[in-house]
Each structure stands twice: as C-alpha cells, then as structure tokens.
PDB file of C-alpha atoms in Angstrom:
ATOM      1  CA  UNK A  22       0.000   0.000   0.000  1.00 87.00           C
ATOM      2  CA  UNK A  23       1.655   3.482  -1.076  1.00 93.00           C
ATOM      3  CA  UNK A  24       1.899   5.710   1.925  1.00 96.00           C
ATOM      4  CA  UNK A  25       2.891   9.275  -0.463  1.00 98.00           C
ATOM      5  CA  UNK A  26       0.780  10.506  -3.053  1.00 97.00           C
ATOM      6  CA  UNK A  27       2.875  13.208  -5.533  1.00 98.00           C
ATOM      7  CA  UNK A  28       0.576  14.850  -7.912  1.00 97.00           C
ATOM      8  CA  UNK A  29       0.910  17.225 -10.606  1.00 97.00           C
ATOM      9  CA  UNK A  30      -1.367  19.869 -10.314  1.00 97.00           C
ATOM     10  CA  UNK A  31      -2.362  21.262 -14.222  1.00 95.00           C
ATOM     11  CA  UNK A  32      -4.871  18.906 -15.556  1.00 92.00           C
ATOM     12  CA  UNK A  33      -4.251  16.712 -13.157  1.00 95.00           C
ATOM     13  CA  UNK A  34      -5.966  18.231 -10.024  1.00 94.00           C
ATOM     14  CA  UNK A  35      -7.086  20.935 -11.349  1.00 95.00           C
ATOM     15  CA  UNK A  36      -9.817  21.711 -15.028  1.00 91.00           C
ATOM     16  CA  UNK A  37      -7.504  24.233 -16.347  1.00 92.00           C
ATOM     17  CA  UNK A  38      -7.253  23.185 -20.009  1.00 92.00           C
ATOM     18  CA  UNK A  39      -8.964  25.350 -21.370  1.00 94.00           C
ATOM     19  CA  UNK A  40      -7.549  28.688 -18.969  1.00 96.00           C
ATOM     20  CA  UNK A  41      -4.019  27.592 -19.230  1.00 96.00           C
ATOM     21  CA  UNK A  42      -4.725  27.650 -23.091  1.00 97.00           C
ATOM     22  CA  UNK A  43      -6.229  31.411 -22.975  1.00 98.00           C
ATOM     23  CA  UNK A  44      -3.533  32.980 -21.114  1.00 98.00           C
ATOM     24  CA  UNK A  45      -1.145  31.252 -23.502  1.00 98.00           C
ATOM     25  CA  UNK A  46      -2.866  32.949 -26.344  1.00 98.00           C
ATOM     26  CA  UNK A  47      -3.689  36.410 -24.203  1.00 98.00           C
ATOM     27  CA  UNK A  48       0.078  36.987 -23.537  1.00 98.00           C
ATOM     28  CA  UNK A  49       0.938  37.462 -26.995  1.00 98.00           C
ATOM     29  CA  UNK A  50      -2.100  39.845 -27.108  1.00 97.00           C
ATOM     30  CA  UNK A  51       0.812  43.166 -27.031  1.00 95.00           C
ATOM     31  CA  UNK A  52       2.956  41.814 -29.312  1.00 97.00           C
ATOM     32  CA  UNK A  53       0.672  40.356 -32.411  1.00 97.00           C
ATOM     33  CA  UNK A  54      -2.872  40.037 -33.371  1.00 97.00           C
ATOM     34  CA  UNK A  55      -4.268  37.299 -31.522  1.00 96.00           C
ATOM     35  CA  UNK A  56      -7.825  37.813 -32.881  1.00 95.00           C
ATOM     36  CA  UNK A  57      -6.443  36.824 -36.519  1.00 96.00           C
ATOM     37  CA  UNK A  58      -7.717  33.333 -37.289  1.00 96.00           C
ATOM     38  CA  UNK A  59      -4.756  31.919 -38.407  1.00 97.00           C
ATOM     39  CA  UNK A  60      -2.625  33.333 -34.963  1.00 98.00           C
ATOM     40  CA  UNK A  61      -5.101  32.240 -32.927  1.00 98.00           C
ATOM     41  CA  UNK A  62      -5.016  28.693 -34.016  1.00 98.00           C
ATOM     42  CA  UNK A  63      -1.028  28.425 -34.906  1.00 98.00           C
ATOM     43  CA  UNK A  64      -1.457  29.261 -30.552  1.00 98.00           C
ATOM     44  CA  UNK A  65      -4.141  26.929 -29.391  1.00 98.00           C
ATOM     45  CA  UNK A  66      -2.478  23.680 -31.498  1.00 98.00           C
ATOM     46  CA  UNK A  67       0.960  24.450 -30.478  1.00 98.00           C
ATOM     47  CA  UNK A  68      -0.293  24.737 -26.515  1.00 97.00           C
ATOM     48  CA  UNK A  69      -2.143  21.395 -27.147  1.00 94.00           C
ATOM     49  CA  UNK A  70       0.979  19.736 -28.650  1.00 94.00           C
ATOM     50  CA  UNK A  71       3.016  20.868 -26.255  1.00 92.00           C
ATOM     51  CA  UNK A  72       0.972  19.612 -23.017  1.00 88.00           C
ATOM     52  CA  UNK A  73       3.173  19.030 -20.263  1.00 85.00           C
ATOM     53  CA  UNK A  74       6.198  21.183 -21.940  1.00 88.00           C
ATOM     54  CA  UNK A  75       8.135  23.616 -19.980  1.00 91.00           C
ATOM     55  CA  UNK A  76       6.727  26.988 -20.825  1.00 95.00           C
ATOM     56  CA  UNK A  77       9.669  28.771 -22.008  1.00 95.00           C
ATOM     57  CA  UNK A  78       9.990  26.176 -24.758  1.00 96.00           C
ATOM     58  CA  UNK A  79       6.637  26.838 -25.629  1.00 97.00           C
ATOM     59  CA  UNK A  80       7.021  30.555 -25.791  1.00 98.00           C
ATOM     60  CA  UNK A  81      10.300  30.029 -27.636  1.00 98.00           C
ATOM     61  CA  UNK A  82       8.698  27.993 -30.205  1.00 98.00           C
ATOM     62  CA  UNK A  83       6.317  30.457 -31.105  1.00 98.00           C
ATOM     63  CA  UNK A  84       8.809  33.202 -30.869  1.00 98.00           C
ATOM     64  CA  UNK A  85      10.405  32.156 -33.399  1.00 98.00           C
ATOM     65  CA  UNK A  86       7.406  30.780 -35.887  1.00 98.00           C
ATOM     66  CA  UNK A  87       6.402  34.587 -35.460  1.00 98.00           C
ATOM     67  CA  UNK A  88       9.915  36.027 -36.293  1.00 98.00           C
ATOM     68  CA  UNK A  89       9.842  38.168 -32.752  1.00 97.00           C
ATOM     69  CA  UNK A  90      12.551  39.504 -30.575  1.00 97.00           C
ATOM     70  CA  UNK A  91      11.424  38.611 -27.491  1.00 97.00           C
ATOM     71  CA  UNK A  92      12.799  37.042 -24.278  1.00 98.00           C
ATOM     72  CA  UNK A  93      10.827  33.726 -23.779  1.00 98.00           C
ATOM     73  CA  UNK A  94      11.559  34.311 -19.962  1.00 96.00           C
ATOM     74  CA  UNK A  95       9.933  37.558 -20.113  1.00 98.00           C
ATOM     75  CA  UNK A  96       6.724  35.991 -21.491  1.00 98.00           C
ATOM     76  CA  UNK A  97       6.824  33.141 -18.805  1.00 97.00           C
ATOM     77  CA  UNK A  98       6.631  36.131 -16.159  1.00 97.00           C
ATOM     78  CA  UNK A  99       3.675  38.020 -18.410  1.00 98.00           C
ATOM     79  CA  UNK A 100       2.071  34.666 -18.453  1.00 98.00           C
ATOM     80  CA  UNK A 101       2.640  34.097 -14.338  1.00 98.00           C
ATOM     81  CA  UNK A 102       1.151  37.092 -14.024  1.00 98.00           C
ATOM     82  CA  UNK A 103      -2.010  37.077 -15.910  1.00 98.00           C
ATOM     83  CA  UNK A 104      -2.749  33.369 -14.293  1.00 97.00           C
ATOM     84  CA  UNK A 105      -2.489  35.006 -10.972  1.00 97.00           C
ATOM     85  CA  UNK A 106      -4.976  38.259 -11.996  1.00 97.00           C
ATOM     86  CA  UNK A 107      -6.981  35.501 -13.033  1.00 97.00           C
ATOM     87  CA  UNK A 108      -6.446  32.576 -10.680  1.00 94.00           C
ATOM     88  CA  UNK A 109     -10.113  32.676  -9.395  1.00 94.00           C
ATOM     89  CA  UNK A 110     -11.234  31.274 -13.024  1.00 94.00           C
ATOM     90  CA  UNK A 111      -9.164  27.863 -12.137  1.00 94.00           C
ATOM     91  CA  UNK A 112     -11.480  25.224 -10.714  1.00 91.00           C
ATOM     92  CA  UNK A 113     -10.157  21.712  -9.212  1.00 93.00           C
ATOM     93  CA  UNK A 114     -11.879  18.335 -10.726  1.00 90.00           C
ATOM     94  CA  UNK A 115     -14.530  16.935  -8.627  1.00 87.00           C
ATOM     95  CA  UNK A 116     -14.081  14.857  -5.598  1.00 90.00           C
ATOM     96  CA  UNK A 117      -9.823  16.197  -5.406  1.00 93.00           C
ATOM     97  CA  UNK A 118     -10.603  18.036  -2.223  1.00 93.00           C
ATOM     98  CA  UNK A 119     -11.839  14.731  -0.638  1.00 92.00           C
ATOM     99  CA  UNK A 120      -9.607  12.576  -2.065  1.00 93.00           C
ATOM    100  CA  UNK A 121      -6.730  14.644  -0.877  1.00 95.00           C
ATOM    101  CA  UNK A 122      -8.493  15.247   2.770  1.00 95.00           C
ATOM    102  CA  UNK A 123      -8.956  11.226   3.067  1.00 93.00           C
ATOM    103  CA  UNK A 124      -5.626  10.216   2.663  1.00 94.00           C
ATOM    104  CA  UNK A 125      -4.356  13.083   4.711  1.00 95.00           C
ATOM    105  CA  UNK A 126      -6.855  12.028   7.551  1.00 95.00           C
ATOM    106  CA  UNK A 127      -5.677   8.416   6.945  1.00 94.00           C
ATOM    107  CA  UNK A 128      -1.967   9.508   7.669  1.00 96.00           C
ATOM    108  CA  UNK A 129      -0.624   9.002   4.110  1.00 97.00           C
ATOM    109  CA  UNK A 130       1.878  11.862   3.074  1.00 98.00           C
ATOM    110  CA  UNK A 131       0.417  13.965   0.074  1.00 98.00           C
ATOM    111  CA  UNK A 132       2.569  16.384  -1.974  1.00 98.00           C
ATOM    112  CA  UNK A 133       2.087  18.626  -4.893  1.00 98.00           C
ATOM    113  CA  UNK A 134       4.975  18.637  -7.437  1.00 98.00           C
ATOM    114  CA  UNK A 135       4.463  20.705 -10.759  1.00 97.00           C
ATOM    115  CA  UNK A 136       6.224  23.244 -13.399  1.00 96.00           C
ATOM    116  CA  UNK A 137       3.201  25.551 -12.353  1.00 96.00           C
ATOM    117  CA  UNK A 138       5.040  28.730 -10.716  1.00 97.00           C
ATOM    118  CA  UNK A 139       4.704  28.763  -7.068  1.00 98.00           C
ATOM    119  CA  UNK A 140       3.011  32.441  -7.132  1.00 97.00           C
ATOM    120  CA  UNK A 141      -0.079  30.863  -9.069  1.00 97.00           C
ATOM    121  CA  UNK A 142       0.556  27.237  -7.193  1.00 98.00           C
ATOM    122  CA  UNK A 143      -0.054  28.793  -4.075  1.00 97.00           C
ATOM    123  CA  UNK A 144      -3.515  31.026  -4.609  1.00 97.00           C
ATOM    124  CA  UNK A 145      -4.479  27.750  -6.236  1.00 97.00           C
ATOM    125  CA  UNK A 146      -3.768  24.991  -3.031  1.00 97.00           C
ATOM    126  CA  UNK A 147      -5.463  28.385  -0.745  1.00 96.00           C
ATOM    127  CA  UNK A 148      -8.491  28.719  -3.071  1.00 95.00           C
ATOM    128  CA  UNK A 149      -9.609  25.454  -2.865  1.00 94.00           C
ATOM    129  CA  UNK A 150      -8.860  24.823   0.710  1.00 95.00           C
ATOM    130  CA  UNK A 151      -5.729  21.926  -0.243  1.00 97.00           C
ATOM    131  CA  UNK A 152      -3.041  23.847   1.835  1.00 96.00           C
ATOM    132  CA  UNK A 153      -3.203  22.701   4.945  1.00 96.00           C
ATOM    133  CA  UNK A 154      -3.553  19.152   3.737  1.00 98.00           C
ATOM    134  CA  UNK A 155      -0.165  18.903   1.673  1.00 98.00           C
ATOM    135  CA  UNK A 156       2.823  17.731   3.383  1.00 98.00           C
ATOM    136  CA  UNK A 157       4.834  19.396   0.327  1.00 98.00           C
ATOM    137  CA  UNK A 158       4.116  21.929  -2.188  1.00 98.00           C
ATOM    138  CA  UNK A 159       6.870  22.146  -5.168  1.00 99.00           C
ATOM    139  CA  UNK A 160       7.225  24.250  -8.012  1.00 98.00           C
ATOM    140  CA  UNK A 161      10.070  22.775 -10.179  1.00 97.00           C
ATOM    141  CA  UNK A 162      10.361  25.692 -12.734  1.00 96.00           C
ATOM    142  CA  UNK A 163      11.130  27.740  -9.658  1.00 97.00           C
ATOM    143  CA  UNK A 164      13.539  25.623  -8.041  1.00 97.00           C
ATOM    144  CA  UNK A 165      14.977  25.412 -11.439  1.00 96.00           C
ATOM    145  CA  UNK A 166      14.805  21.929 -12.096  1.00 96.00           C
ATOM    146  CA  UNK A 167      11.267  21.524 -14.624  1.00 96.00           C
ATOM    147  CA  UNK A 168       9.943  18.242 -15.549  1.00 96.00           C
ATOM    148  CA  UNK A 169      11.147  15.616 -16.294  1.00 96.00           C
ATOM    149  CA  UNK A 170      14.366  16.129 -14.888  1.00 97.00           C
ATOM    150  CA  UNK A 171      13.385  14.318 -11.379  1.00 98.00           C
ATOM    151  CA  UNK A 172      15.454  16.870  -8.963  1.00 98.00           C
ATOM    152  CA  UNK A 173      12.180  17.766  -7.488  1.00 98.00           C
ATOM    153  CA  UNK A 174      10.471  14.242  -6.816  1.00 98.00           C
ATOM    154  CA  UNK A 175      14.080  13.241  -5.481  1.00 98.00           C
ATOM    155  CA  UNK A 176      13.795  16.503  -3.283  1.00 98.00           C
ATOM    156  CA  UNK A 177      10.639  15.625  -1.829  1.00 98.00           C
ATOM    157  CA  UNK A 178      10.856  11.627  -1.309  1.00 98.00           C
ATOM    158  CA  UNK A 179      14.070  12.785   0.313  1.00 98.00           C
ATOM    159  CA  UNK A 180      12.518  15.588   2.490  1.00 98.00           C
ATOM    160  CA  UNK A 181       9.953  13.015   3.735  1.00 98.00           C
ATOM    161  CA  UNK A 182      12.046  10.037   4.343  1.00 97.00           C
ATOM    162  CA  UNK A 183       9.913   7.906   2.313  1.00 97.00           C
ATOM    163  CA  UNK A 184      10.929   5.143   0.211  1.00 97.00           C
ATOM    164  CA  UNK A 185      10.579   5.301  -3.375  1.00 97.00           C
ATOM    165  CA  UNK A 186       8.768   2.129  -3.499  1.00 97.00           C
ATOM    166  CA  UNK A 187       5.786   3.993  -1.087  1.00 98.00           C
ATOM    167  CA  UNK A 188       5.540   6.777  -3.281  1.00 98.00           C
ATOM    168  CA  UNK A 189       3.034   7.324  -6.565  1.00 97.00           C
ATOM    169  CA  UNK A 190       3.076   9.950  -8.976  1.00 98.00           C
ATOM    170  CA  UNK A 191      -0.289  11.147 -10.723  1.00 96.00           C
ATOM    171  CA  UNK A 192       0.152  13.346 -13.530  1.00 95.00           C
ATOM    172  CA  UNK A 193      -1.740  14.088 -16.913  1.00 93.00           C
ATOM    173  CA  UNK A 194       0.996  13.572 -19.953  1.00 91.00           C
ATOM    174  CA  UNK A 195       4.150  12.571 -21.147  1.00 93.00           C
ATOM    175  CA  UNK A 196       6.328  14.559 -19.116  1.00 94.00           C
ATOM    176  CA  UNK A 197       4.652  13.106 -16.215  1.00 96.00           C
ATOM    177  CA  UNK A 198       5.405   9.749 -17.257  1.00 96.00           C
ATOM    178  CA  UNK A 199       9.043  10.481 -17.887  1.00 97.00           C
ATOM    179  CA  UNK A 200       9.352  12.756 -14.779  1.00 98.00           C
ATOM    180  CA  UNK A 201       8.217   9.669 -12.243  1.00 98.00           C
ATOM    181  CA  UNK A 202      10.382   7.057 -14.510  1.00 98.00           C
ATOM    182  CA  UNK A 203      13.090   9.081 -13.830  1.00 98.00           C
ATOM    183  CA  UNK A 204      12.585   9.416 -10.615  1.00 98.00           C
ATOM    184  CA  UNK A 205      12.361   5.653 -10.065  1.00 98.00           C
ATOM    185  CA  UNK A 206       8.747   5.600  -8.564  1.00 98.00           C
ATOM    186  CA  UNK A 207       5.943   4.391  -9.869  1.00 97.00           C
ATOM    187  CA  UNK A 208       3.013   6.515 -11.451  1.00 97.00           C
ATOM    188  CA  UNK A 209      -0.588   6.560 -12.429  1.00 94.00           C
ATOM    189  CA  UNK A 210      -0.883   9.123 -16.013  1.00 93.00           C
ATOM    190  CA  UNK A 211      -4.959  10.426 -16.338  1.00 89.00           C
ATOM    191  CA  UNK A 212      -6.941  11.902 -18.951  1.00 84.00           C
ATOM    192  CA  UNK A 213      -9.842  13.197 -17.246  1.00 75.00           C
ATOM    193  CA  UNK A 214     -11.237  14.175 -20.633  1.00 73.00           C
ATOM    194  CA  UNK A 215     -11.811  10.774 -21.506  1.00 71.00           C
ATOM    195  CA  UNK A 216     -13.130  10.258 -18.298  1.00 68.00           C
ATOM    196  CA  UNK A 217     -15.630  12.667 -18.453  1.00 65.00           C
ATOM    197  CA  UNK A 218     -13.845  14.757 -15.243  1.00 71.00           C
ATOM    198  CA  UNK A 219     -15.480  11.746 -12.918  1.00 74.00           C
ATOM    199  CA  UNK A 220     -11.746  10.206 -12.297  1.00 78.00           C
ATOM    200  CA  UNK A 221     -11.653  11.166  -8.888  1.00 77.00           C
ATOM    201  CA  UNK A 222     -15.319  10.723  -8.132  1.00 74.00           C
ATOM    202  CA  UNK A 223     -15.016   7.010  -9.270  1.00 70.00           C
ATOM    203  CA  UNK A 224     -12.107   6.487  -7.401  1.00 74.00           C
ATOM    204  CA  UNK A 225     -13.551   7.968  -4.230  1.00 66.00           C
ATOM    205  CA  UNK A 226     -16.652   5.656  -4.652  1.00 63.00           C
ATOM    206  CA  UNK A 227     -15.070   2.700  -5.584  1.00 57.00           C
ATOM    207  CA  UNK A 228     -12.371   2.297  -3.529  1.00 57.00           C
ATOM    208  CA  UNK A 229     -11.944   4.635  -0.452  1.00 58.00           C
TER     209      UNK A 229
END
C-alpha cells in the first residue's frame, strides 16, 4: 500500500485546459494580433501539442514561428502574471478536495509537485482549501529543475524520508510519465477528458 501521493497539479488536479490555453494565447495579445484566425489557431495547437512542456519552450517555439525579438523568460513572467490576476477562473476536478483530505486524515503523506510557478501554485492549493492538507508543495520551474528532470520528486521523497517504493506519482501527460520514470517511482498518467472529469469521483466511490 503506497503511503505518499505526488501529484501534478495542471490537468491533473485541477480543469484548467482550457484557462491555461487562454492565457497562452492572451500573452501574446501586445505583441501580435491574436484575434487573426490563423494566430489564434497556430497558438491553441501548439499549446495542445506541447501539453506538459516547460513553458519557455513553448514561448520560444512560437517566438520564433512569429519572427519576434522577445525574451521567452519575459513571457513566462507576463504569463505568471495574468494566471495570478486571473487565478479565481481555475477550478479543481470533482471529488480532489476529498480525495486529498482522506488520505491526509488516513496519515498518508500527500505532496504537490508541478512546473506551475509557485506564485499561481499557491492562490491555487489556498483557493480550494488543499493547503493545509499537503505535506509538500513544489514548483520545479522555480527551483529550477522543470519536468522531467526528477530533482524535485528526489527533493521531496528525500525531504519526507519515504521510500521510493511507497511513493506514486499522478500526472496528466508525457512529461509526467518520464518525470516519475526518472525518478524511479511508480506513477498513475490520467486523462480526465476521456473520463468525463469523474476520475476522482469514481475512485472515491469505488475504492476509499
């Protein structure tokens, strides 16, 4: 029986497909016409390939399809700071809160571990009232280590004392996978799409 639960937090905990895809498109909005058809979908299929991607790559990609001289680091920040203007938009999938307060209550250890910046990460664990049940809250883009290099799952089993053979990572896409086989621990990759959102829901009333 696992005794630590690691989750990723962007379609993983939280419905934020389609948000995390409008602020991708909205912080170009200064620097080219988003509203043009052909912009606005060159955007949208190049977030949705790129699912689980670190977002400078991202903005560096289209940076360059674009022909602009711009800092992909800068847009990161513009991007960080439209999610957290807007952070109130971001909803968790149903049944995470009590899946999260069970095995807290139960005495399993439960982290977060994402690429999401801690300034949004944060407002988002407060929001939904997940704070005070997280043993660990990690934001590997700012401790400079994204997905899927595994400094940041290594960092946390470490911090906890737990052995990698009690710990589980849930997470949403390929980097996910790759992050937790790096890491050596083993891993549980949803689509809650698929699943109609009801992942958690079926979980809670199945098993727990």
């Amino acid at each position: 029986m696992k005794k630590h639960f690691i989750f990723d937090v962007d379609d993983t905990i939280t419905n934020s497909y389609e948000f995390n895809q409008q602020m991708f498109v909205d912080t170009f909005d200064k620097y080219i016409d988003i509203k043009h058809y052909e912009v606005d979908l060159y955007l949208r299929d190049l977030h949705f390939k790129s699912r689980g991607t670190a977002m400078h790559l991202q903005f560096d990609e289209a940076i360059l399809h674009f022909g602009l001289k711009l800092n992909p680091h800068v847009l990161v920040k513009e991007n960080e700071d439209l999610h957290i203007k807007n952070i109130d938009k971001i909803e968790i999938f149903d049944a995470v809160s009590d899946i999260i307060k069970t095995l807290n209550k139960e005495g399993r250890i439960v982290s977060v571990c994402t690429n999401r910046q801690y300034g949004s990460l944060n407002k988002i664990m407060e929001n939904n009232g997940l704070s005070q049940y997280l043993n660990y809250v990690v934001s590997c883009t700012d401790e400079g280590h994204e997905k899927p290099d595994p400094f940041c799952l290594d960092m946390i089993i470490n911090k906890s004392g737990s052995k990698k053979e009690d710990c589980i990572y849930f997470g949403d896409s390929q980097t996910d996978y790759q992050f937790a086989t790096n890491a050596g621990i083993e891993f549980i990759i949803v689509d809650h799409y698929l699943n109609q959102k009801k992942f958690y829901k079926m979980i809670l009333q199945s098993f727990m």
